[in-house]
Coordinates of C-alpha atoms in Angstrom, one line a residue:
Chain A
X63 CA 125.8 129.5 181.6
X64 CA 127.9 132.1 179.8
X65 CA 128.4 135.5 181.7
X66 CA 130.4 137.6 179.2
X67 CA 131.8 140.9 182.0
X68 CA 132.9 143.9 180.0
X69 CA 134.0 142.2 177.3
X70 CA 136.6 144.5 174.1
X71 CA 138.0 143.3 171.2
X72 CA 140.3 146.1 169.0
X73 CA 141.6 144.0 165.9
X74 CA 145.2 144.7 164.7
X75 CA 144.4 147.5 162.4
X76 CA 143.2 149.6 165.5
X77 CA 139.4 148.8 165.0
X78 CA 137.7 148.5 167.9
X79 CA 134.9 146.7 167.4
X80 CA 133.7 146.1 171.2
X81 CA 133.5 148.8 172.9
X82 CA 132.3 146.9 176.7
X83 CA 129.8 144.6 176.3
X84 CA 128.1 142.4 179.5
X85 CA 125.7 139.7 179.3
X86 CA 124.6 137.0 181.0
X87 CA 123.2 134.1 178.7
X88 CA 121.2 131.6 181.4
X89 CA 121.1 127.5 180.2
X90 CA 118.1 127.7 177.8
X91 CA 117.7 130.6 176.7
X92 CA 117.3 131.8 173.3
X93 CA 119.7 134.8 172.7
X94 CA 119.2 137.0 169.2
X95 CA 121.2 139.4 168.5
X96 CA 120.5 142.0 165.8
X97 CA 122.2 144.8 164.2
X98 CA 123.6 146.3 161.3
X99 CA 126.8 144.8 159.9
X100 CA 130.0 146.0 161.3
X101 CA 128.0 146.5 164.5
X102 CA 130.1 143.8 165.9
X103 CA 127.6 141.1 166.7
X104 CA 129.6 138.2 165.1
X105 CA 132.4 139.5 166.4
X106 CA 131.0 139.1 170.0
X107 CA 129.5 135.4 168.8
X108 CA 133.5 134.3 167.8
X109 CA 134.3 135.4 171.2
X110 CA 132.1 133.4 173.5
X111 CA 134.6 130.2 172.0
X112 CA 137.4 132.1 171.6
X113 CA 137.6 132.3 168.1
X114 CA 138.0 135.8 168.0
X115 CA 140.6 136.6 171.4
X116 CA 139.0 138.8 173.8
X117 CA 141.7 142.2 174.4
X118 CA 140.4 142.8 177.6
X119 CA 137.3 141.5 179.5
X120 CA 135.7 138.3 181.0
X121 CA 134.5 135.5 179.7
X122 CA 132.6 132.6 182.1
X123 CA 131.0 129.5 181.1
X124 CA 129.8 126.9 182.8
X125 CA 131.1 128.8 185.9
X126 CA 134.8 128.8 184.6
X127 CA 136.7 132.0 183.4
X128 CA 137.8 130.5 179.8
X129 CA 139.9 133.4 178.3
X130 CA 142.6 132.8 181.4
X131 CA 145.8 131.5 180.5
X132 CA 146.0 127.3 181.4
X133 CA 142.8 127.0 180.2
X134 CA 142.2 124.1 177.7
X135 CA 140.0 125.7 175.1
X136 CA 139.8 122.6 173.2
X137 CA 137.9 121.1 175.9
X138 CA 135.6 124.0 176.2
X139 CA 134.8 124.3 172.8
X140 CA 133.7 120.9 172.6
X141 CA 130.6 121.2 174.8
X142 CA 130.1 124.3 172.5
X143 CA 128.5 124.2 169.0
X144 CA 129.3 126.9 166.4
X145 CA 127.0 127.2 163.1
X146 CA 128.6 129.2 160.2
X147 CA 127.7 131.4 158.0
X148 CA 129.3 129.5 154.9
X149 CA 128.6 126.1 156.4
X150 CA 132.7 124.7 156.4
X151 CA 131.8 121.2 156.0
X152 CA 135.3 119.5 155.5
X153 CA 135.0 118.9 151.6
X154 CA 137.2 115.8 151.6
X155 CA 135.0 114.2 153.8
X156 CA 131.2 112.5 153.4
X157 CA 128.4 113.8 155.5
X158 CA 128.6 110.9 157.9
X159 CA 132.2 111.3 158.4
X160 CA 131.9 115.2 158.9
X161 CA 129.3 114.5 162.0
X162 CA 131.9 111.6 163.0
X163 CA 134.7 113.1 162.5
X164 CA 135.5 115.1 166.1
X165 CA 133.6 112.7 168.2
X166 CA 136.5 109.8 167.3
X167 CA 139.0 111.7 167.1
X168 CA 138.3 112.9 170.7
X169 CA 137.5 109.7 171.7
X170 CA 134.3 110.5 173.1
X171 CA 132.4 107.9 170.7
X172 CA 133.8 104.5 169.1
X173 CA 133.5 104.6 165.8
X174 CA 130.3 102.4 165.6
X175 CA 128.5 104.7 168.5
X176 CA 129.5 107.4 166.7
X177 CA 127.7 106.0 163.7
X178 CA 124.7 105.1 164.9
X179 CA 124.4 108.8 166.6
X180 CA 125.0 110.5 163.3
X181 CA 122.7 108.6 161.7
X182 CA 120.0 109.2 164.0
X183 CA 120.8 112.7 164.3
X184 CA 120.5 112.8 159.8
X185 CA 116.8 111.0 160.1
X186 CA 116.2 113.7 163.0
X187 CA 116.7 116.5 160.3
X188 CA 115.5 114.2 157.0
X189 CA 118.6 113.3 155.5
X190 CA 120.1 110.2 155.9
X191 CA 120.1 109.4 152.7
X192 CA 122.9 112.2 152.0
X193 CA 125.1 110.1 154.6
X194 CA 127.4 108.9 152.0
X195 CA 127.4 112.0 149.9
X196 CA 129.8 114.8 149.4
X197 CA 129.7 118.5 150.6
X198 CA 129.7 119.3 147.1
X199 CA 126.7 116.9 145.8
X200 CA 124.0 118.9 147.9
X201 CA 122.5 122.1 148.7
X202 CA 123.1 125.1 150.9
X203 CA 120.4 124.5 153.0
X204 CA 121.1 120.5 153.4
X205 CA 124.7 121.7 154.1
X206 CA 123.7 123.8 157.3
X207 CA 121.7 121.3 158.3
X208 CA 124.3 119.1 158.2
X209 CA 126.8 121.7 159.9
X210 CA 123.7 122.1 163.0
X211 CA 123.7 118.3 163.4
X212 CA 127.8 118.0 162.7
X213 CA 127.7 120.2 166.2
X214 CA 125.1 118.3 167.8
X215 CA 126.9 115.4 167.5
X216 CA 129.3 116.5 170.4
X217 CA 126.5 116.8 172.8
X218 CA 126.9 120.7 173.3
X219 CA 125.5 122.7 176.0
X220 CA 125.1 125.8 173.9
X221 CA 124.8 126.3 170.2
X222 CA 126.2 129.4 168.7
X223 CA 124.7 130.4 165.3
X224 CA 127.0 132.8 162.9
X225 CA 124.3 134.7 160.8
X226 CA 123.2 130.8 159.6
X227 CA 120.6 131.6 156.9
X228 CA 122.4 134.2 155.3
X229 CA 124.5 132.6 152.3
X230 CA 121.4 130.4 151.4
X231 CA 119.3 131.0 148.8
X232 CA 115.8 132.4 149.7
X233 CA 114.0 129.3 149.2
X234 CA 116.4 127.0 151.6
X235 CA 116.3 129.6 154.7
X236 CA 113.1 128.2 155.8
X237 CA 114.7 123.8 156.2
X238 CA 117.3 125.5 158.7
X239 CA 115.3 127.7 160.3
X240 CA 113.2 125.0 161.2
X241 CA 115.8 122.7 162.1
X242 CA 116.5 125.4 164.7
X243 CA 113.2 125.7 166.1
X244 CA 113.2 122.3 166.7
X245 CA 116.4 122.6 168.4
X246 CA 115.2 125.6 170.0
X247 CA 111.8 123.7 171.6
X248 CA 114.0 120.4 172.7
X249 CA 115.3 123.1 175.3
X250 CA 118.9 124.1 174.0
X251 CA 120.9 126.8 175.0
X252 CA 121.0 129.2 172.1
X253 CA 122.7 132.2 170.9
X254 CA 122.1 133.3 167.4
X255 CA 122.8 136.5 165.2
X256 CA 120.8 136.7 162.5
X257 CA 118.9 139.0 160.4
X258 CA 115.6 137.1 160.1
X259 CA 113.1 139.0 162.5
X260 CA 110.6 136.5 162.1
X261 CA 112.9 133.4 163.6
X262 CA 113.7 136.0 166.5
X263 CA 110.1 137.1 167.1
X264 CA 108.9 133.3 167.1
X265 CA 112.4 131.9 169.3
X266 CA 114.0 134.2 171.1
X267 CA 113.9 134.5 174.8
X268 CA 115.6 137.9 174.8
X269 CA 116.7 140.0 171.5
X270 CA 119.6 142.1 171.6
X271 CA 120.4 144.8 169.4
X272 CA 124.0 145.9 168.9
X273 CA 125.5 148.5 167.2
X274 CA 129.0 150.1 167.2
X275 CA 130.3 147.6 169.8
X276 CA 127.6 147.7 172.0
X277 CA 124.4 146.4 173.4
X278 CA 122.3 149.3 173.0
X279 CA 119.2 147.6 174.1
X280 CA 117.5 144.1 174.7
X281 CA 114.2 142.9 176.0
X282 CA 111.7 140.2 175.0
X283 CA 110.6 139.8 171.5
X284 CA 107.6 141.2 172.0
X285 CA 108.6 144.5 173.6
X286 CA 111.5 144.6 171.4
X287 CA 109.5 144.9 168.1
X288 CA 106.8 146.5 169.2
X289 CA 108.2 149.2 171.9
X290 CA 111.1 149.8 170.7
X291 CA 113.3 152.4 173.1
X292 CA 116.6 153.4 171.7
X293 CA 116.6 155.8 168.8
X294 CA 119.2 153.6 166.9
X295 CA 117.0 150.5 167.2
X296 CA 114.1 152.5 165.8
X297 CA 115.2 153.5 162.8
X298 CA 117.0 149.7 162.2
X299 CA 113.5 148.5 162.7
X300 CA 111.9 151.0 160.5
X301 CA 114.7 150.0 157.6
X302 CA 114.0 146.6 157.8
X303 CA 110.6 145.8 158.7
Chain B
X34 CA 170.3 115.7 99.3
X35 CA 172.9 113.0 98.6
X36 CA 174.6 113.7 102.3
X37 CA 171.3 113.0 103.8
X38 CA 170.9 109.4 102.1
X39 CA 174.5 108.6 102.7
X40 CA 174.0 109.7 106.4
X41 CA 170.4 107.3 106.5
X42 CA 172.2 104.4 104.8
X43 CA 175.6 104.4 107.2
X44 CA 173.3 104.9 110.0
X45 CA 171.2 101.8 108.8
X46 CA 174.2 99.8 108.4
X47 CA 176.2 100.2 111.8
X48 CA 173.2 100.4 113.6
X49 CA 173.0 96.4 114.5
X50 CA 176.9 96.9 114.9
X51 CA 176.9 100.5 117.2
X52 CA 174.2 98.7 119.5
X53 CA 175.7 95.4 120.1
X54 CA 178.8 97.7 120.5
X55 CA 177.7 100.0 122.9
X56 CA 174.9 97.7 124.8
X57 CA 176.0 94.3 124.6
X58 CA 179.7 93.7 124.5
X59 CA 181.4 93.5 127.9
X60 CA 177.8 93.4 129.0
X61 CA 177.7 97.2 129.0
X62 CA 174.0 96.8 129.5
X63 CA 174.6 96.1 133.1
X64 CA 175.8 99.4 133.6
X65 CA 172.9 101.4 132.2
X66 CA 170.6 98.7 134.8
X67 CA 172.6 99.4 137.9
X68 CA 172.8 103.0 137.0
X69 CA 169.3 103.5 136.8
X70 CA 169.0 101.0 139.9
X71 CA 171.3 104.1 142.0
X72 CA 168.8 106.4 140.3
X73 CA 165.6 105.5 141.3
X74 CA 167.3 104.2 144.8
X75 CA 169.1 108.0 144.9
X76 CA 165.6 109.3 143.7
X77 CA 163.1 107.4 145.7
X78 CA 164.5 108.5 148.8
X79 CA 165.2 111.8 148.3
X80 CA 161.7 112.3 147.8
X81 CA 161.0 110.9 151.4
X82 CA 163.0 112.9 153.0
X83 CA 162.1 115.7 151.2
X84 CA 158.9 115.6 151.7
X85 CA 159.2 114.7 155.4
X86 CA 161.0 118.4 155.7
X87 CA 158.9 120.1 153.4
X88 CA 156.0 119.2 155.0
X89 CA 157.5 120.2 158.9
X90 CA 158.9 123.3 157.4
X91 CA 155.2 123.9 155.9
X92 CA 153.6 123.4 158.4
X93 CA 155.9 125.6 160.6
X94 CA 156.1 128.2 158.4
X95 CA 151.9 128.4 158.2
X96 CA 151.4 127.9 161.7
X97 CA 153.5 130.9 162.7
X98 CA 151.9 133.2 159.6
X99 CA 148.6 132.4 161.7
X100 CA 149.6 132.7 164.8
X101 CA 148.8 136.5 166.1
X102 CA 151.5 136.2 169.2
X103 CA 153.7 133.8 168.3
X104 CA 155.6 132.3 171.2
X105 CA 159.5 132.2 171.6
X106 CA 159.8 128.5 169.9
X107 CA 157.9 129.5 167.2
X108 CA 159.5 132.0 166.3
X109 CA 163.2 130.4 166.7
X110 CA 161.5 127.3 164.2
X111 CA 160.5 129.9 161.7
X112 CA 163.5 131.7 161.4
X113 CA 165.7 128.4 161.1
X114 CA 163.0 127.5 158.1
X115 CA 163.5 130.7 156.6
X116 CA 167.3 130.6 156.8
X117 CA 167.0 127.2 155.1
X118 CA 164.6 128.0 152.2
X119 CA 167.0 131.2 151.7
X120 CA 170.1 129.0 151.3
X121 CA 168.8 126.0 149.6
X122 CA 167.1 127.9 146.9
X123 CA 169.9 130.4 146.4
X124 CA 172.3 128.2 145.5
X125 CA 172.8 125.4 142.7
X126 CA 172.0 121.9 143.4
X127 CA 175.6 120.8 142.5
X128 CA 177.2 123.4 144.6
X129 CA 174.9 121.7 147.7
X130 CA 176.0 118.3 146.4
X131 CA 179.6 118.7 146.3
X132 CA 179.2 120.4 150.2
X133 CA 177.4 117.5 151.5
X134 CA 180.0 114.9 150.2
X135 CA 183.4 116.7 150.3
X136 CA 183.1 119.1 152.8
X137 CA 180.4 117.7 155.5
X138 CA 181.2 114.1 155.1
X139 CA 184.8 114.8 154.4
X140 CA 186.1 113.0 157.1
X141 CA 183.6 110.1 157.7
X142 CA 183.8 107.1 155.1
X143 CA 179.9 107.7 153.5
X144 CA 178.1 106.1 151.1
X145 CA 177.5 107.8 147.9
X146 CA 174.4 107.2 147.5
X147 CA 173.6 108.3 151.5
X148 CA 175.5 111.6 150.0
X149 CA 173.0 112.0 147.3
X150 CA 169.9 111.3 149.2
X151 CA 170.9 113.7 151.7
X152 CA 171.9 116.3 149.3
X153 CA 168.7 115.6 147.1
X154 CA 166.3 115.2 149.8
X155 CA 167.6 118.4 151.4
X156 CA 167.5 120.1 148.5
X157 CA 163.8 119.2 147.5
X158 CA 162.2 119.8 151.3
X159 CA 162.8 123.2 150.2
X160 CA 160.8 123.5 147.0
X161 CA 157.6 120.9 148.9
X162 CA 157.8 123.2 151.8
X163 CA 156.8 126.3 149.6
X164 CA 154.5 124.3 147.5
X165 CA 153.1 122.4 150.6
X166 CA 152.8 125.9 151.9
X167 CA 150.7 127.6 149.1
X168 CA 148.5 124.6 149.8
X169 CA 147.7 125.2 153.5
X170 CA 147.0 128.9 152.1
X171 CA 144.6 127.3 149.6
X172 CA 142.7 125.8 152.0
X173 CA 139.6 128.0 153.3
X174 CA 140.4 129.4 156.7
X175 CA 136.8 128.4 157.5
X176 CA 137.6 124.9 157.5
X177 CA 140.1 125.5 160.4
X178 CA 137.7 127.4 162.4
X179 CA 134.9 124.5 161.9
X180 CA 137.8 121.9 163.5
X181 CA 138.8 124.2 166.0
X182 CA 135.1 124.9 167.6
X183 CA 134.2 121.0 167.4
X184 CA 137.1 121.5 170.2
X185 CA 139.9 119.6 167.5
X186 CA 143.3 121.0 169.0
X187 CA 145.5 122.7 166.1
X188 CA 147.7 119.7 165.0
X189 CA 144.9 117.6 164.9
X190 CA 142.8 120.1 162.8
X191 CA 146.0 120.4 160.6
X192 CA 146.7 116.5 160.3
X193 CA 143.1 115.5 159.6
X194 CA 141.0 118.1 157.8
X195 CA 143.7 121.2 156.4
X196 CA 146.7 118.9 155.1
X197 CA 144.3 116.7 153.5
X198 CA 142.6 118.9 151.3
X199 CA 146.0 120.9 150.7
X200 CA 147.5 117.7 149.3
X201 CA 144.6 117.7 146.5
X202 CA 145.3 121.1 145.7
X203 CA 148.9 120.4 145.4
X204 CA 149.5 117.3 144.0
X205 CA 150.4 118.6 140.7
X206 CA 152.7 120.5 141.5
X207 CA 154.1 118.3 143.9
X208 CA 153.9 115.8 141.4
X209 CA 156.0 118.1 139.0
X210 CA 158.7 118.5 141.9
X211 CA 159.4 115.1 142.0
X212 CA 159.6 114.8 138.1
X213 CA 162.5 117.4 138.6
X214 CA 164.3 115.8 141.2
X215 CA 164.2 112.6 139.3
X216 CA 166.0 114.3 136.7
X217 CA 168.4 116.7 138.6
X218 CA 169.8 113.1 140.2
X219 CA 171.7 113.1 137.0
X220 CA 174.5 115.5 138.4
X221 CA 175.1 112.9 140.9
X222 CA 178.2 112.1 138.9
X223 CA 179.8 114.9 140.1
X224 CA 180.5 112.8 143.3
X225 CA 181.6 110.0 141.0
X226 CA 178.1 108.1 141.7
X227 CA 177.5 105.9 139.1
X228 CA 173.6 106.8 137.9
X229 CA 172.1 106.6 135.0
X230 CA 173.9 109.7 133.2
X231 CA 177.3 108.6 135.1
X232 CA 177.0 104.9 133.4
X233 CA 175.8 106.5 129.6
X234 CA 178.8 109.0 130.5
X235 CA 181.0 105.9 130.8
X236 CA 179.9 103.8 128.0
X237 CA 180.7 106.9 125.7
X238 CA 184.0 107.3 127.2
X239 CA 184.9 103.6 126.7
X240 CA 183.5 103.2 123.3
X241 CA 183.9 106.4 121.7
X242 CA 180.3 106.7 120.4
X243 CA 178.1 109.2 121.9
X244 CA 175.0 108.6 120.2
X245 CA 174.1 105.1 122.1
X246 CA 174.5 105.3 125.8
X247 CA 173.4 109.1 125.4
X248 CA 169.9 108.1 123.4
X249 CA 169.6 105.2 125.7
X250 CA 169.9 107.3 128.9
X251 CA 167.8 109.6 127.8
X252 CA 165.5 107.3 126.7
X253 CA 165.3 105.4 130.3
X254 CA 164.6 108.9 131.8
X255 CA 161.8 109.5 129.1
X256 CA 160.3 106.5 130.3
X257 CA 160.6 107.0 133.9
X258 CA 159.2 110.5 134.1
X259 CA 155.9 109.2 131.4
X260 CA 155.4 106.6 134.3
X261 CA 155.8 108.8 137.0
X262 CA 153.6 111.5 135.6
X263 CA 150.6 108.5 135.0
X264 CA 151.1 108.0 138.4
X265 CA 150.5 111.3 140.0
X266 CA 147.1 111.2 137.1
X267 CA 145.8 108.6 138.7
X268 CA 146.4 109.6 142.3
X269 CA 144.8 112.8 141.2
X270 CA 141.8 111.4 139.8
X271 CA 141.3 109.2 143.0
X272 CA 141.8 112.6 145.6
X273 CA 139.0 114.3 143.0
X274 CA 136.8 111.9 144.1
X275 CA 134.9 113.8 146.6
X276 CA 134.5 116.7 144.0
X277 CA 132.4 114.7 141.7
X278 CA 128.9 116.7 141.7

């Protein structure tokens, strides 16, 4: 679904923060990546819709090369979700009207499907009684939810989660990461960086670990934690385990 | 002491007289209503077109800041902007007044007042631009991210989610920008418009008596700035609304 070929990024002050990276993500799998910060995971994640330009490399989704000029990113974006790591709800807005918001304006739903869709996406993760409420009037973790479903609402082929659980308070990380189990066993395609080992030992497909702009190794869960290879990933493991 | 209670009891005495001189007779109060009808007309619409540039020139001005390879129009837009906001705010509104009327419309048979709108309004898109543009700045750069990934284009992102919540972060000052302009129409007597200030001016000049027209004027523009400044409150107050916790 999203073949990423030799993919670099330097930012303007030099900083290369992908140094080559290939992947392959297939429609349902359950990508984690790990790493220490600055290793450029998020980096990689903001590239695969083009949030972050690529400086050299290919990007292919959905079997079309999407970092070429002509291409109409918007378009591609929109069957991609992207979860933050500070949420961005749009603070002017309600909760119903952030989930409604794209959808009408992109005419993909009239205003009343769009509606009905948000609503039933809020009882899906237990609050649709916040629809009328502010981004202000509720909690971190009922504000990623939010953001999850505000994504979910454009009927995306893959969801992209940006280190999701890490602003939130200890006691809210569990009500998202739940929310994306959930998502994760109604068979979406996922890609997540994160540093909770637990979520990628129960969810992932594959883990990846990156550091210094690159993939230095990536297997399944199980061989990832428990036979770990590369020297790099076995003393990240033994810091944070 | 004896100055001050002569002063108080002349003052007392012609002050039935000096008003029905200075307001009444010859219907004098007609002026000071069709000068402050030019001034809110001269005023009203120089805010519209100054915010109209302000906010293109923002908005210009913002989009090329984030833009890491700006393209060739871009770039020719920004540097017009920057050539304007150099010129308008180096020199003195009068100055930019005079040019409109005598030297631009010099040889086309203009309305005053368009003069003084166009003047005005130019003058002002100047000052919103900046303080349109410390707005967009305000706003967190996440929030354009989260409108560009639900696959929002960038004029749509700007239009419904970043302008928005700029506004509310602005409106104070915006609303003190307008409370300026309101007042700097005054020097629109310069072009022999006949404002508020122009008609008090002439009252004086007919009547000999300063203290009248000058207290009245001033008075009017009191007035007129108190309700203006309620207004922008209120307006504030009903943006806030999605901040209540």
């Amino acid at each position: 679904m999203i073949v990423v070929k030799n993919l670099h990024k330097t930012f303007d002050n030099e900083i290369e923060v992908l140094k080559g990276v290939d992947q392959h993500i297939k429609p349902g799998e359950k990508v984690v990546i790990v790493g220490p910060s600055g290793s450029g995971k998020s980096t990689f994640l903001r590239c695969l819709n083009l949030l972050e330009q690529p400086t050299q490399g290919e990007i292919w989704f959905d079997g079309q090369l999407i970092n070429a000029k002509n291409v109409d990113i918007d378009k591609i974006r929109a069957r991609m979700g992207m979860v933050f790591q500070h949420f961005n709800l749009f603070s002017h807005k309600t909760v119903l009207q952030n989930i409604t918001l794209a959808p009408i304006k992109l005419k993909l739903l009239s205003p009343e499907e769009a509606n009905n869709n948000a609503l039933q996406l809020l009882r899906r993760v237990g609050l649709e009684d916040k629809a009328d409420a502010y981004p202000s009037q509720i909690s971190g973790g009922q504000k990623q939810r939010i953001a999850i479903v505000r994504s979910l609402a454009m009927n995306p082929k893959v969801m992209l989660f940006d280190e999701p659980t890490s602003a939130l308070d200890p006691e809210m990380v569990g009500e998202v990461l739940d929310v994306m189990k959930e998502l994760a066993d109604s068979g979406m395609t996922m890609a997540v960086v994160t540093h909770e080992m637990g979520f990628a030992r129960e969810i992932a497909t594959r883990v990846l670990f990156m550091d210094d702009g690159k993939i230095l190794e990536e297997a399944p869960p199980k061989e990832f934690f428990s036979n770990p290879k590369n020297p790099r990933l076995k003393e990240f493991l033994s810091k944070i385990i | 002491m004896s100055f001050i209670v002569k002063f108080i009891n002349n003052f007392a005495d012609s002050f039935s007289e000096k008003f029905y001189q200075n307001l009444i007779s010859e219907n004098r109060w007609q002026l000071v209503i069709k000068g402050l009808l030019i001034t809110l007309e001269v005023t009203f619409f120089a805010v519209l077109l100054g915010i109209a540039i302000g906010f293109v020139i923002a908005i210009i001005r913002s989009t090329y800041d984030t833009t890491l390879k700006p393209g060739i129009l871009l770039r020719i837009l920004n540097g017009i902007s920057k050539v304007y906001l150099t010129v308008v705010r180096g020199t003195p509104v009068i100055i930019q007044l005079l040019i409109v009327y005598f030297v631009i419309f010099a040889s086309v048979d203009v309305n005053k007042v368009v003069a003084a709108v166009i003047a005005f309004g130019i003058n002002s898109g100047a000052y919103v631009a900046e303080i349109v543009r410390s707005g967009i700045m305000s706003v967190d750069k996440g929030q354009l991210e989260a409108g560009r990934s639900l696959g929002l284009n960038y004029f749509q992102t700007m239009t419904t989610i970043i302008l928005p919540q700029a506004l509310k972060n602005i409106l104070p000052a915006l609303g003190n920008e307008f409370i300026v302009l309101l007042k700097e129409t005054s020097v629109s007597g310069y072009i022999a418009l006949m404002d508020l200030t122009k008609a008090a001016d002439t009252i004086r000049s007919r009547t000999y008596e300063a203290f009248f027209p000058l207290l009245t004027a001033a008075f009017v523009y009191l007035i007129l700035v108190m309700i203006l400044s309620a207004g922008v409150t209120r307006l504030e107050r009903w943006l806030r609304k999605s901040d209540r916790r």
